[in-house]
Amino acid sequence: MVGCGNILRGDDAFGPVLVRTLYERGVPEGVRLVDGGTAGMDVAFGMRGAARVVLVDACATGAEPGTLYRLPASELGETPPLAGLHSHNFRWDHALALSSWLLGPHAPTDVTVLLCEAGALEPGQPLSEKVQPQVAVLADLLEREFYPARPAGETVTLTAGGSLHLSAAQAERWFPESALVARVVEGSASDSGAGGDAGAAHPVLELLPLVGPGNGGLVLKQRNAAGDRAVLLSEVLGFSVGSSPVGRTVAEPGTLDADWDEGRGVLRVALRTHESDHGGGGAGGEHGGGG
């Protein structure tokens, strides 16, 4: 996926902002993201060998800002000349022309162009109010239609006490130093925990391994003779596990899908959450080790 546009020119930054959003969500194996606003000629080489290519850019046709367009590249006309091309005027059709020129018969043939109508192109401004929400819309579409099917994979267990359990093999593979840092980030519609509502967005727990004994962080503690591990995350989650006062967010304990993001080197765990409709003690205040 190539995001074209000038990151410093208002809504023209739509493509590069989308690339960064997808990167933050996690990049599965088989997907390559290219920031066409800074990559220059590397855009063409980034497209080499790709089975499918998606080009994303802003456009200005006079339509309502935020309007989205989808164009099969095979139905487009001639590509523009490359004379005078530089990073500040690099557009989606330049990416096509550049790949054709540099790659010749190796240029991709399955190409889709996704465009967002720009509203404001003033230098130094962020995405406009009507364009900004479309970043998430296209990110969801790309994950749903263009990302490879998610294989049946790893699972971990979140306990009602706020501990995350990993097998000995998982701990050795992902966290060889038994130390990590953790955070909860906003998920997308494709981040559905086991048994979660289809199409619903769930918070995602990200675990980053630390290398070296002096780096601190959270510690994976051995919890049985088999070497399985546990880490207490109740304070990191920012909400309770199992039960909570009415109106508070609750994470549901149980078996959860776990995906290792090779590109970013983090473990992503899609949480299942709901708003509490009854009182009860939660795990948010616990400080002890995981059981």
PDB file of N, CA and C in Angstrom, residues 132-235:
ATOM      1  N   GLN A 132     -10.378  13.984   8.111  1.00  0.00           N
ATOM      2  CA  GLN A 132      -9.744  13.195   9.166  1.00  0.00           C
ATOM      3  C   GLN A 132     -10.472  11.876   9.453  1.00  0.00           C
ATOM      4  N   PRO A 133     -11.819  11.859   9.600  1.00  0.00           N
ATOM      5  CA  PRO A 133     -12.495  10.584   9.901  1.00  0.00           C
ATOM      6  C   PRO A 133     -12.351   9.535   8.807  1.00  0.00           C
ATOM      7  N   GLN A 134     -12.076   9.973   7.574  1.00  0.00           N
ATOM      8  CA  GLN A 134     -11.976   9.029   6.467  1.00  0.00           C
ATOM      9  C   GLN A 134     -10.695   8.203   6.522  1.00  0.00           C
ATOM     10  N   VAL A 135      -9.733   8.638   7.319  1.00  0.00           N
ATOM     11  CA  VAL A 135      -8.524   7.832   7.510  1.00  0.00           C
ATOM     12  C   VAL A 135      -8.895   6.485   8.122  1.00  0.00           C
ATOM     13  N   ALA A 136      -9.695   6.505   9.182  1.00  0.00           N
ATOM     14  CA  ALA A 136     -10.117   5.256   9.829  1.00  0.00           C
ATOM     15  C   ALA A 136     -11.008   4.433   8.913  1.00  0.00           C
ATOM     16  N   VAL A 137     -11.859   5.106   8.119  1.00  0.00           N
ATOM     17  CA  VAL A 137     -12.749   4.393   7.197  1.00  0.00           C
ATOM     18  C   VAL A 137     -11.930   3.597   6.184  1.00  0.00           C
ATOM     19  N   LEU A 138     -10.935   4.234   5.577  1.00  0.00           N
ATOM     20  CA  LEU A 138     -10.118   3.532   4.579  1.00  0.00           C
ATOM     21  C   LEU A 138      -9.198   2.510   5.238  1.00  0.00           C
ATOM     22  N   ALA A 139      -8.720   2.793   6.433  1.00  0.00           N
ATOM     23  CA  ALA A 139      -7.883   1.811   7.128  1.00  0.00           C
ATOM     24  C   ALA A 139      -8.670   0.528   7.372  1.00  0.00           C
ATOM     25  N   ASP A 140      -9.911   0.663   7.809  1.00  0.00           N
ATOM     26  CA  ASP A 140     -10.760  -0.517   8.016  1.00  0.00           C
ATOM     27  C   ASP A 140     -10.997  -1.253   6.705  1.00  0.00           C
ATOM     28  N   LEU A 141     -11.248  -0.500   5.631  1.00  0.00           N
ATOM     29  CA  LEU A 141     -11.496  -1.122   4.326  1.00  0.00           C
ATOM     30  C   LEU A 141     -10.272  -1.905   3.860  1.00  0.00           C
ATOM     31  N   LEU A 142      -9.092  -1.319   3.992  1.00  0.00           N
ATOM     32  CA  LEU A 142      -7.872  -1.990   3.554  1.00  0.00           C
ATOM     33  C   LEU A 142      -7.633  -3.265   4.354  1.00  0.00           C
ATOM     34  N   GLU A 143      -7.830  -3.198   5.663  1.00  0.00           N
ATOM     35  CA  GLU A 143      -7.637  -4.391   6.485  1.00  0.00           C
ATOM     36  C   GLU A 143      -8.643  -5.471   6.136  1.00  0.00           C
ATOM     37  N   ARG A 144      -9.853  -5.052   5.814  1.00  0.00           N
ATOM     38  CA  ARG A 144     -10.931  -6.014   5.538  1.00  0.00           C
ATOM     39  C   ARG A 144     -10.791  -6.647   4.156  1.00  0.00           C
ATOM     40  N   GLU A 145     -10.442  -5.857   3.144  1.00  0.00           N
ATOM     41  CA  GLU A 145     -10.475  -6.339   1.765  1.00  0.00           C
ATOM     42  C   GLU A 145      -9.114  -6.718   1.193  1.00  0.00           C
ATOM     43  N   PHE A 146      -8.044  -6.144   1.723  1.00  0.00           N
ATOM     44  CA  PHE A 146      -6.746  -6.345   1.083  1.00  0.00           C
ATOM     45  C   PHE A 146      -5.733  -7.077   1.958  1.00  0.00           C
ATOM     46  N   TYR A 147      -5.914  -7.073   3.257  1.00  0.00           N
ATOM     47  CA  TYR A 147      -4.971  -7.793   4.102  1.00  0.00           C
ATOM     48  C   TYR A 147      -5.182  -9.296   3.939  1.00  0.00           C
ATOM     49  N   PRO A 148      -4.115 -10.088   4.058  1.00  0.00           N
ATOM     50  CA  PRO A 148      -4.269 -11.547   3.951  1.00  0.00           C
ATOM     51  C   PRO A 148      -5.137 -12.082   5.074  1.00  0.00           C
ATOM     52  N   ALA A 149      -5.791 -13.204   4.779  1.00  0.00           N
ATOM     53  CA  ALA A 149      -6.645 -13.833   5.787  1.00  0.00           C
ATOM     54  C   ALA A 149      -5.821 -14.165   7.024  1.00  0.00           C
ATOM     55  N   ARG A 150      -6.390 -13.906   8.160  1.00  0.00           N
ATOM     56  CA  ARG A 150      -5.691 -14.151   9.416  1.00  0.00           C
ATOM     57  C   ARG A 150      -5.664 -15.649   9.722  1.00  0.00           C
ATOM     58  N   PRO A 151      -4.468 -16.224   9.838  1.00  0.00           N
ATOM     59  CA  PRO A 151      -4.391 -17.663  10.099  1.00  0.00           C
ATOM     60  C   PRO A 151      -4.814 -17.997  11.518  1.00  0.00           C
ATOM     61  N   ALA A 152      -5.244 -19.244  11.675  1.00  0.00           N
ATOM     62  CA  ALA A 152      -5.521 -19.708  13.038  1.00  0.00           C
ATOM     63  C   ALA A 152      -4.200 -19.705  13.781  1.00  0.00           C
ATOM     64  N   GLY A 153      -4.147 -18.971  14.868  1.00  0.00           N
ATOM     65  CA  GLY A 153      -2.840 -18.777  15.476  1.00  0.00           C
ATOM     66  C   GLY A 153      -2.829 -18.913  16.972  1.00  0.00           C
ATOM     67  N   GLU A 154      -2.026 -18.066  17.578  1.00  0.00           N
ATOM     68  CA  GLU A 154      -1.736 -18.152  18.994  1.00  0.00           C
ATOM     69  C   GLU A 154      -2.882 -17.597  19.838  1.00  0.00           C
ATOM     70  N   THR A 155      -2.986 -18.098  21.047  1.00  0.00           N
ATOM     71  CA  THR A 155      -3.921 -17.546  22.026  1.00  0.00           C
ATOM     72  C   THR A 155      -3.201 -17.388  23.360  1.00  0.00           C
ATOM     73  N   VAL A 156      -3.663 -16.430  24.151  1.00  0.00           N
ATOM     74  CA  VAL A 156      -3.190 -16.238  25.517  1.00  0.00           C
ATOM     75  C   VAL A 156      -4.426 -16.138  26.405  1.00  0.00           C
ATOM     76  N   THR A 157      -4.237 -16.112  27.705  1.00  0.00           N
ATOM     77  CA  THR A 157      -5.376 -16.090  28.626  1.00  0.00           C
ATOM     78  C   THR A 157      -5.279 -14.896  29.568  1.00  0.00           C
ATOM     79  N   LEU A 158      -6.370 -14.142  29.655  1.00  0.00           N
ATOM     80  CA  LEU A 158      -6.481 -13.053  30.619  1.00  0.00           C
ATOM     81  C   LEU A 158      -7.335 -13.532  31.785  1.00  0.00           C
ATOM     82  N   THR A 159      -6.800 -13.441  32.992  1.00  0.00           N
ATOM     83  CA  THR A 159      -7.522 -13.924  34.168  1.00  0.00           C
ATOM     84  C   THR A 159      -8.351 -12.802  34.794  1.00  0.00           C
ATOM     85  N   ALA A 160      -9.302 -13.195  35.628  1.00  0.00           N
ATOM     86  CA  ALA A 160     -10.126 -12.217  36.332  1.00  0.00           C
ATOM     87  C   ALA A 160      -9.303 -11.392  37.310  1.00  0.00           C
ATOM     88  N   GLY A 161      -8.117 -11.872  37.661  1.00  0.00           N
ATOM     89  CA  GLY A 161      -7.233 -11.129  38.545  1.00  0.00           C
ATOM     90  C   GLY A 161      -6.358 -10.125  37.831  1.00  0.00           C
ATOM     91  N   GLY A 162      -6.516 -10.028  36.495  1.00  0.00           N
ATOM     92  CA  GLY A 162      -5.742  -9.056  35.742  1.00  0.00           C
ATOM     93  C   GLY A 162      -4.390  -9.543  35.274  1.00  0.00           C
ATOM     94  N   SER A 163      -4.141 -10.848  35.321  1.00  0.00           N
ATOM     95  CA  SER A 163      -2.878 -11.413  34.844  1.00  0.00           C
ATOM     96  C   SER A 163      -3.052 -11.983  33.443  1.00  0.00           C
ATOM     97  N   LEU A 164      -2.006 -11.862  32.646  1.00  0.00           N
ATOM     98  CA  LEU A 164      -1.987 -12.463  31.317  1.00  0.00           C
ATOM     99  C   LEU A 164      -1.094 -13.689  31.365  1.00  0.00           C
ATOM    100  N   HIS A 165      -1.626 -14.832  30.927  1.00  0.00           N
ATOM    101  CA  HIS A 165      -0.890 -16.090  30.953  1.00  0.00           C
ATOM    102  C   HIS A 165      -0.396 -16.447  29.554  1.00  0.00           C
ATOM    103  N   LEU A 166       0.881 -16.792  29.456  1.00  0.00           N
ATOM    104  CA  LEU A 166       1.499 -17.269  28.225  1.00  0.00           C
ATOM    105  C   LEU A 166       2.110 -18.634  28.488  1.00  0.00           C
ATOM    106  N   SER A 167       2.194 -19.438  27.432  1.00  0.00           N
ATOM    107  CA  SER A 167       2.858 -20.726  27.578  1.00  0.00           C
ATOM    108  C   SER A 167       4.363 -20.503  27.659  1.00  0.00           C
ATOM    109  N   ALA A 168       5.075 -21.537  28.103  1.00  0.00           N
ATOM    110  CA  ALA A 168       6.530 -21.451  28.187  1.00  0.00           C
ATOM    111  C   ALA A 168       7.138 -21.184  26.814  1.00  0.00           C
ATOM    112  N   ALA A 169       6.588 -21.835  25.771  1.00  0.00           N
ATOM    113  CA  ALA A 169       7.119 -21.654  24.419  1.00  0.00           C
ATOM    114  C   ALA A 169       6.891 -20.229  23.924  1.00  0.00           C
ATOM    115  N   GLN A 170       5.716 -19.675  24.199  1.00  0.00           N
ATOM    116  CA  GLN A 170       5.432 -18.303  23.789  1.00  0.00           C
ATOM    117  C   GLN A 170       6.369 -17.319  24.488  1.00  0.00           C
ATOM    118  N   ALA A 171       6.542 -17.501  25.785  1.00  0.00           N
ATOM    119  CA  ALA A 171       7.412 -16.600  26.542  1.00  0.00           C
ATOM    120  C   ALA A 171       8.842 -16.654  26.023  1.00  0.00           C
ATOM    121  N   GLU A 172       9.334 -17.842  25.726  1.00  0.00           N
ATOM    122  CA  GLU A 172      10.705 -17.989  25.235  1.00  0.00           C
ATOM    123  C   GLU A 172      10.865 -17.365  23.852  1.00  0.00           C
ATOM    124  N   ARG A 173       9.846 -17.515  23.008  1.00  0.00           N
ATOM    125  CA  ARG A 173       9.923 -17.013  21.637  1.00  0.00           C
ATOM    126  C   ARG A 173       9.798 -15.491  21.569  1.00  0.00           C
ATOM    127  N   TRP A 174       8.851 -14.929  22.317  1.00  0.00           N
ATOM    128  CA  TRP A 174       8.557 -13.506  22.202  1.00  0.00           C
ATOM    129  C   TRP A 174       9.278 -12.647  23.239  1.00  0.00           C
ATOM    130  N   PHE A 175       9.511 -13.190  24.424  1.00  0.00           N
ATOM    131  CA  PHE A 175      10.082 -12.411  25.525  1.00  0.00           C
ATOM    132  C   PHE A 175      11.232 -13.180  26.171  1.00  0.00           C
ATOM    133  N   PRO A 176      12.332 -13.360  25.447  1.00  0.00           N
ATOM    134  CA  PRO A 176      13.428 -14.204  25.941  1.00  0.00           C
ATOM    135  C   PRO A 176      14.067 -13.685  27.226  1.00  0.00           C
ATOM    136  N   GLU A 177      13.948 -12.374  27.504  1.00  0.00           N
ATOM    137  CA  GLU A 177      14.517 -11.820  28.733  1.00  0.00           C
ATOM    138  C   GLU A 177      13.492 -11.763  29.865  1.00  0.00           C
ATOM    139  N   SER A 178      12.257 -12.251  29.606  1.00  0.00           N
ATOM    140  CA  SER A 178      11.173 -12.246  30.605  1.00  0.00           C
ATOM    141  C   SER A 178      10.866 -10.846  31.126  1.00  0.00           C
ATOM    142  N   ALA A 179      11.083  -9.829  30.281  1.00  0.00           N
ATOM    143  CA  ALA A 179      10.785  -8.445  30.654  1.00  0.00           C
ATOM    144  C   ALA A 179      10.091  -7.759  29.490  1.00  0.00           C
ATOM    145  N   LEU A 180       9.146  -6.883  29.814  1.00  0.00           N
ATOM    146  CA  LEU A 180       8.378  -6.231  28.753  1.00  0.00           C
ATOM    147  C   LEU A 180       7.783  -4.926  29.249  1.00  0.00           C
ATOM    148  N   VAL A 181       7.338  -4.114  28.299  1.00  0.00           N
ATOM    149  CA  VAL A 181       6.493  -2.958  28.601  1.00  0.00           C
ATOM    150  C   VAL A 181       5.166  -3.188  27.895  1.00  0.00           C
ATOM    151  N   ALA A 182       4.094  -2.608  28.437  1.00  0.00           N
ATOM    152  CA  ALA A 182       2.759  -2.862  27.901  1.00  0.00           C
ATOM    153  C   ALA A 182       1.966  -1.566  27.831  1.00  0.00           C
ATOM    154  N   ARG A 183       1.060  -1.520  26.867  1.00  0.00           N
ATOM    155  CA  ARG A 183       0.136  -0.394  26.767  1.00  0.00           C
ATOM    156  C   ARG A 183      -1.134  -0.881  26.090  1.00  0.00           C
ATOM    157  N   VAL A 184      -2.221  -0.130  26.264  1.00  0.00           N
ATOM    158  CA  VAL A 184      -3.484  -0.415  25.595  1.00  0.00           C
ATOM    159  C   VAL A 184      -3.717   0.673  24.561  1.00  0.00           C
ATOM    160  N   VAL A 185      -3.989   0.276  23.309  1.00  0.00           N
ATOM    161  CA  VAL A 185      -4.223   1.222  22.226  1.00  0.00           C
ATOM    162  C   VAL A 185      -5.602   0.969  21.631  1.00  0.00           C
ATOM    163  N   GLU A 186      -6.079   1.945  20.878  1.00  0.00           N
ATOM    164  CA  GLU A 186      -7.373   1.803  20.217  1.00  0.00           C
ATOM    165  C   GLU A 186      -7.264   0.787  19.099  1.00  0.00           C
ATOM    166  N   GLY A 187      -8.172  -0.157  19.056  1.00  0.00           N
ATOM    167  CA  GLY A 187      -8.163  -1.173  18.020  1.00  0.00           C
ATOM    168  C   GLY A 187      -9.003  -0.768  16.828  1.00  0.00           C
ATOM    169  N   SER A 188      -9.130  -1.665  15.866  1.00  0.00           N
ATOM    170  CA  SER A 188      -9.945  -1.440  14.679  1.00  0.00           C
ATOM    171  C   SER A 188     -10.962  -2.560  14.569  1.00  0.00           C
ATOM    172  N   ALA A 189     -11.809  -2.475  13.542  1.00  0.00           N
ATOM    173  CA  ALA A 189     -12.839  -3.495  13.359  1.00  0.00           C
ATOM    174  C   ALA A 189     -12.235  -4.869  13.113  1.00  0.00           C
ATOM    175  N   SER A 190     -10.999  -4.905  12.596  1.00  0.00           N
ATOM    176  CA  SER A 190     -10.372  -6.201  12.320  1.00  0.00           C
ATOM    177  C   SER A 190      -9.753  -6.821  13.563  1.00  0.00           C
ATOM    178  N   ASP A 191      -9.617  -6.037  14.632  1.00  0.00           N
ATOM    179  CA  ASP A 191      -9.067  -6.549  15.881  1.00  0.00           C
ATOM    180  C   ASP A 191     -10.184  -7.105  16.738  1.00  0.00           C
ATOM    181  N   SER A 192     -10.621  -8.321  16.435  1.00  0.00           N
ATOM    182  CA  SER A 192     -11.726  -8.915  17.195  1.00  0.00           C
ATOM    183  C   SER A 192     -11.202 -10.060  18.025  1.00  0.00           C
ATOM    184  N   GLY A 193     -11.391  -9.976  19.319  1.00  0.00           N
ATOM    185  CA  GLY A 193     -10.958 -11.059  20.196  1.00  0.00           C
ATOM    186  C   GLY A 193     -11.814 -12.282  19.989  1.00  0.00           C
ATOM    187  N   ALA A 194     -11.351 -13.425  20.452  1.00  0.00           N
ATOM    188  CA  ALA A 194     -12.098 -14.663  20.310  1.00  0.00           C
ATOM    189  C   ALA A 194     -13.464 -14.499  20.930  1.00  0.00           C
ATOM    190  N   GLY A 195     -14.501 -14.758  20.134  1.00  0.00           N
ATOM    191  CA  GLY A 195     -15.852 -14.645  20.639  1.00  0.00           C
ATOM    192  C   GLY A 195     -16.376 -13.238  20.637  1.00  0.00           C
ATOM    193  N   GLY A 196     -15.594 -12.249  20.105  1.00  0.00           N
ATOM    194  CA  GLY A 196     -16.035 -10.866  20.110  1.00  0.00           C
ATOM    195  C   GLY A 196     -17.074 -10.613  19.039  1.00  0.00           C
ATOM    196  N   ASP A 197     -17.721  -9.447  19.115  1.00  0.00           N
ATOM    197  CA  ASP A 197     -18.723  -9.083  18.132  1.00  0.00           C
ATOM    198  C   ASP A 197     -18.057  -8.813  16.800  1.00  0.00           C
ATOM    199  N   ALA A 198     -18.572  -9.415  15.722  1.00  0.00           N
ATOM    200  CA  ALA A 198     -18.011  -9.215  14.394  1.00  0.00           C
ATOM    201  C   ALA A 198     -18.157  -7.761  14.006  1.00  0.00           C
ATOM    202  N   GLY A 199     -17.058  -7.167  13.502  1.00  0.00           N
ATOM    203  CA  GLY A 199     -17.099  -5.802  13.039  1.00  0.00           C
ATOM    204  C   GLY A 199     -16.954  -4.769  14.138  1.00  0.00           C
ATOM    205  N   ALA A 200     -16.944  -5.178  15.412  1.00  0.00           N
ATOM    206  CA  ALA A 200     -16.814  -4.226  16.509  1.00  0.00           C
ATOM    207  C   ALA A 200     -15.339  -3.946  16.770  1.00  0.00           C
ATOM    208  N   ALA A 201     -15.041  -2.717  17.144  1.00  0.00           N
ATOM    209  CA  ALA A 201     -13.668  -2.344  17.453  1.00  0.00           C
ATOM    210  C   ALA A 201     -13.376  -2.652  18.917  1.00  0.00           C
ATOM    211  N   HIS A 202     -12.251  -3.303  19.175  1.00  0.00           N
ATOM    212  CA  HIS A 202     -11.871  -3.680  20.525  1.00  0.00           C
ATOM    213  C   HIS A 202     -10.540  -3.029  20.873  1.00  0.00           C
ATOM    214  N   PRO A 203     -10.330  -2.667  22.141  1.00  0.00           N
ATOM    215  CA  PRO A 203      -9.003  -2.205  22.544  1.00  0.00           C
ATOM    216  C   PRO A 203      -7.984  -3.314  22.309  1.00  0.00           C
ATOM    217  N   VAL A 204      -6.748  -2.916  22.049  1.00  0.00           N
ATOM    218  CA  VAL A 204      -5.686  -3.886  21.796  1.00  0.00           C
ATOM    219  C   VAL A 204      -4.570  -3.680  22.815  1.00  0.00           C
ATOM    220  N   LEU A 205      -4.176  -4.756  23.443  1.00  0.00           N
ATOM    221  CA  LEU A 205      -3.053  -4.745  24.372  1.00  0.00           C
ATOM    222  C   LEU A 205      -1.782  -5.022  23.581  1.00  0.00           C
ATOM    223  N   GLU A 206      -0.797  -4.134  23.678  1.00  0.00           N
ATOM    224  CA  GLU A 206       0.480  -4.321  22.993  1.00  0.00           C
ATOM    225  C   GLU A 206       1.576  -4.565  24.026  1.00  0.00           C
ATOM    226  N   LEU A 207       2.363  -5.619  23.794  1.00  0.00           N
ATOM    227  CA  LEU A 207       3.450  -6.003  24.694  1.00  0.00           C
ATOM    228  C   LEU A 207       4.766  -5.949  23.928  1.00  0.00           C
ATOM    229  N   LEU A 208       5.683  -5.119  24.384  1.00  0.00           N
ATOM    230  CA  LEU A 208       6.976  -4.937  23.726  1.00  0.00           C
ATOM    231  C   LEU A 208       8.074  -5.569  24.575  1.00  0.00           C
ATOM    232  N   PRO A 209       8.821  -6.541  24.021  1.00  0.00           N
ATOM    233  CA  PRO A 209       9.880  -7.184  24.803  1.00  0.00           C
ATOM    234  C   PRO A 209      11.031  -6.228  25.090  1.00  0.00           C
ATOM    235  N   LEU A 210      11.613  -6.347  26.262  1.00  0.00           N
ATOM    236  CA  LEU A 210      12.808  -5.599  26.638  1.00  0.00           C
ATOM    237  C   LEU A 210      14.003  -6.542  26.607  1.00  0.00           C
ATOM    238  N   VAL A 211      15.133  -6.037  26.122  1.00  0.00           N
ATOM    239  CA  VAL A 211      16.345  -6.841  26.018  1.00  0.00           C
ATOM    240  C   VAL A 211      17.373  -6.303  27.004  1.00  0.00           C
ATOM    241  N   GLY A 212      17.915  -7.172  27.820  1.00  0.00           N
ATOM    242  CA  GLY A 212      18.908  -6.756  28.807  1.00  0.00           C
ATOM    243  C   GLY A 212      18.302  -6.660  30.190  1.00  0.00           C
ATOM    244  N   PRO A 213      18.997  -7.176  31.196  1.00  0.00           N
ATOM    245  CA  PRO A 213      18.436  -7.235  32.550  1.00  0.00           C
ATOM    246  C   PRO A 213      18.275  -5.872  33.210  1.00  0.00           C
ATOM    247  N   GLY A 214      18.932  -4.830  32.694  1.00  0.00           N
ATOM    248  CA  GLY A 214      18.862  -3.527  33.344  1.00  0.00           C
ATOM    249  C   GLY A 214      17.777  -2.625  32.811  1.00  0.00           C
ATOM    250  N   ASN A 215      16.898  -3.141  31.972  1.00  0.00           N
ATOM    251  CA  ASN A 215      15.909  -2.293  31.313  1.00  0.00           C
ATOM    252  C   ASN A 215      14.617  -2.119  32.100  1.00  0.00           C
ATOM    253  N   GLY A 216      14.448  -2.819  33.221  1.00  0.00           N
ATOM    254  CA  GLY A 216      13.240  -2.656  34.023  1.00  0.00           C
ATOM    255  C   GLY A 216      12.021  -3.207  33.322  1.00  0.00           C
ATOM    256  N   GLY A 217      10.878  -2.533  33.521  1.00  0.00           N
ATOM    257  CA  GLY A 217       9.640  -2.968  32.897  1.00  0.00           C
ATOM    258  C   GLY A 217       8.921  -4.014  33.732  1.00  0.00           C
ATOM    259  N   LEU A 218       7.922  -4.633  33.115  1.00  0.00           N
ATOM    260  CA  LEU A 218       7.151  -5.684  33.766  1.00  0.00           C
ATOM    261  C   LEU A 218       7.872  -7.024  33.624  1.00  0.00           C
ATOM    262  N   VAL A 219       7.704  -7.875  34.612  1.00  0.00           N
ATOM    263  CA  VAL A 219       8.419  -9.156  34.628  1.00  0.00           C
ATOM    264  C   VAL A 219       7.445 -10.302  34.402  1.00  0.00           C
ATOM    265  N   LEU A 220       7.806 -11.201  33.491  1.00  0.00           N
ATOM    266  CA  LEU A 220       7.067 -12.442  33.293  1.00  0.00           C
ATOM    267  C   LEU A 220       7.533 -13.444  34.344  1.00  0.00           C
ATOM    268  N   LYS A 221       6.646 -13.816  35.243  1.00  0.00           N
ATOM    269  CA  LYS A 221       7.002 -14.728  36.325  1.00  0.00           C
ATOM    270  C   LYS A 221       6.556 -16.150  36.008  1.00  0.00           C
ATOM    271  N   GLN A 222       7.416 -17.106  36.335  1.00  0.00           N
ATOM    272  CA  GLN A 222       7.054 -18.507  36.140  1.00  0.00           C
ATOM    273  C   GLN A 222       5.919 -18.863  37.091  1.00  0.00           C
ATOM    274  N   ARG A 223       4.886 -19.558  36.559  1.00  0.00           N
ATOM    275  CA  ARG A 223       3.719 -19.844  37.395  1.00  0.00           C
ATOM    276  C   ARG A 223       3.467 -21.330  37.613  1.00  0.00           C
ATOM    277  N   ASN A 224       4.255 -22.200  36.977  1.00  0.00           N
ATOM    278  CA  ASN A 224       4.104 -23.636  37.230  1.00  0.00           C
ATOM    279  C   ASN A 224       5.385 -24.355  36.824  1.00  0.00           C
ATOM    280  N   ALA A 225       5.424 -25.656  37.083  1.00  0.00           N
ATOM    281  CA  ALA A 225       6.627 -26.446  36.815  1.00  0.00           C
ATOM    282  C   ALA A 225       6.922 -26.574  35.332  1.00  0.00           C
ATOM    283  N   ALA A 226       5.900 -26.381  34.489  1.00  0.00           N
ATOM    284  CA  ALA A 226       6.095 -26.487  33.042  1.00  0.00           C
ATOM    285  C   ALA A 226       6.796 -25.263  32.463  1.00  0.00           C
ATOM    286  N   GLY A 227       6.949 -24.228  33.274  1.00  0.00           N
ATOM    287  CA  GLY A 227       7.617 -23.026  32.790  1.00  0.00           C
ATOM    288  C   GLY A 227       6.693 -21.998  32.180  1.00  0.00           C
ATOM    289  N   ASP A 228       5.376 -22.216  32.260  1.00  0.00           N
ATOM    290  CA  ASP A 228       4.436 -21.213  31.758  1.00  0.00           C
ATOM    291  C   ASP A 228       4.592 -19.931  32.564  1.00  0.00           C
ATOM    292  N   ARG A 229       4.242 -18.802  31.931  1.00  0.00           N
ATOM    293  CA  ARG A 229       4.523 -17.507  32.534  1.00  0.00           C
ATOM    294  C   ARG A 229       3.260 -16.688  32.734  1.00  0.00           C
ATOM    295  N   ALA A 230       3.353 -15.693  33.629  1.00  0.00           N
ATOM    296  CA  ALA A 230       2.249 -14.771  33.876  1.00  0.00           C
ATOM    297  C   ALA A 230       2.817 -13.385  34.133  1.00  0.00           C
ATOM    298  N   VAL A 231       2.089 -12.360  33.686  1.00  0.00           N
ATOM    299  CA  VAL A 231       2.460 -10.978  33.965  1.00  0.00           C
ATOM    300  C   VAL A 231       1.212 -10.240  34.423  1.00  0.00           C
ATOM    301  N   LEU A 232       1.322  -9.472  35.504  1.00  0.00           N
ATOM    302  CA  LEU A 232       0.184  -8.745  36.056  1.00  0.00           C
ATOM    303  C   LEU A 232       0.000  -7.440  35.293  1.00  0.00           C
ATOM    304  N   LEU A 233      -1.188  -7.256  34.708  1.00  0.00           N
ATOM    305  CA  LEU A 233      -1.440  -6.108  33.842  1.00  0.00           C
ATOM    306  C   LEU A 233      -2.616  -5.259  34.302  1.00  0.00           C
ATOM    307  N   SER A 234      -3.154  -5.512  35.478  1.00  0.00           N
ATOM    308  CA  SER A 234      -4.378  -4.826  35.892  1.00  0.00           C
ATOM    309  C   SER A 234      -4.221  -3.315  35.881  1.00  0.00           C
ATOM    310  N   GLU A 235      -3.067  -2.793  36.312  1.00  0.00           N
ATOM    311  CA  GLU A 235      -2.874  -1.350  36.317  1.00  0.00           C
ATOM    312  C   GLU A 235      -2.639  -0.810  34.914  1.00  0.00           C
TER     313      GLU A 235
END
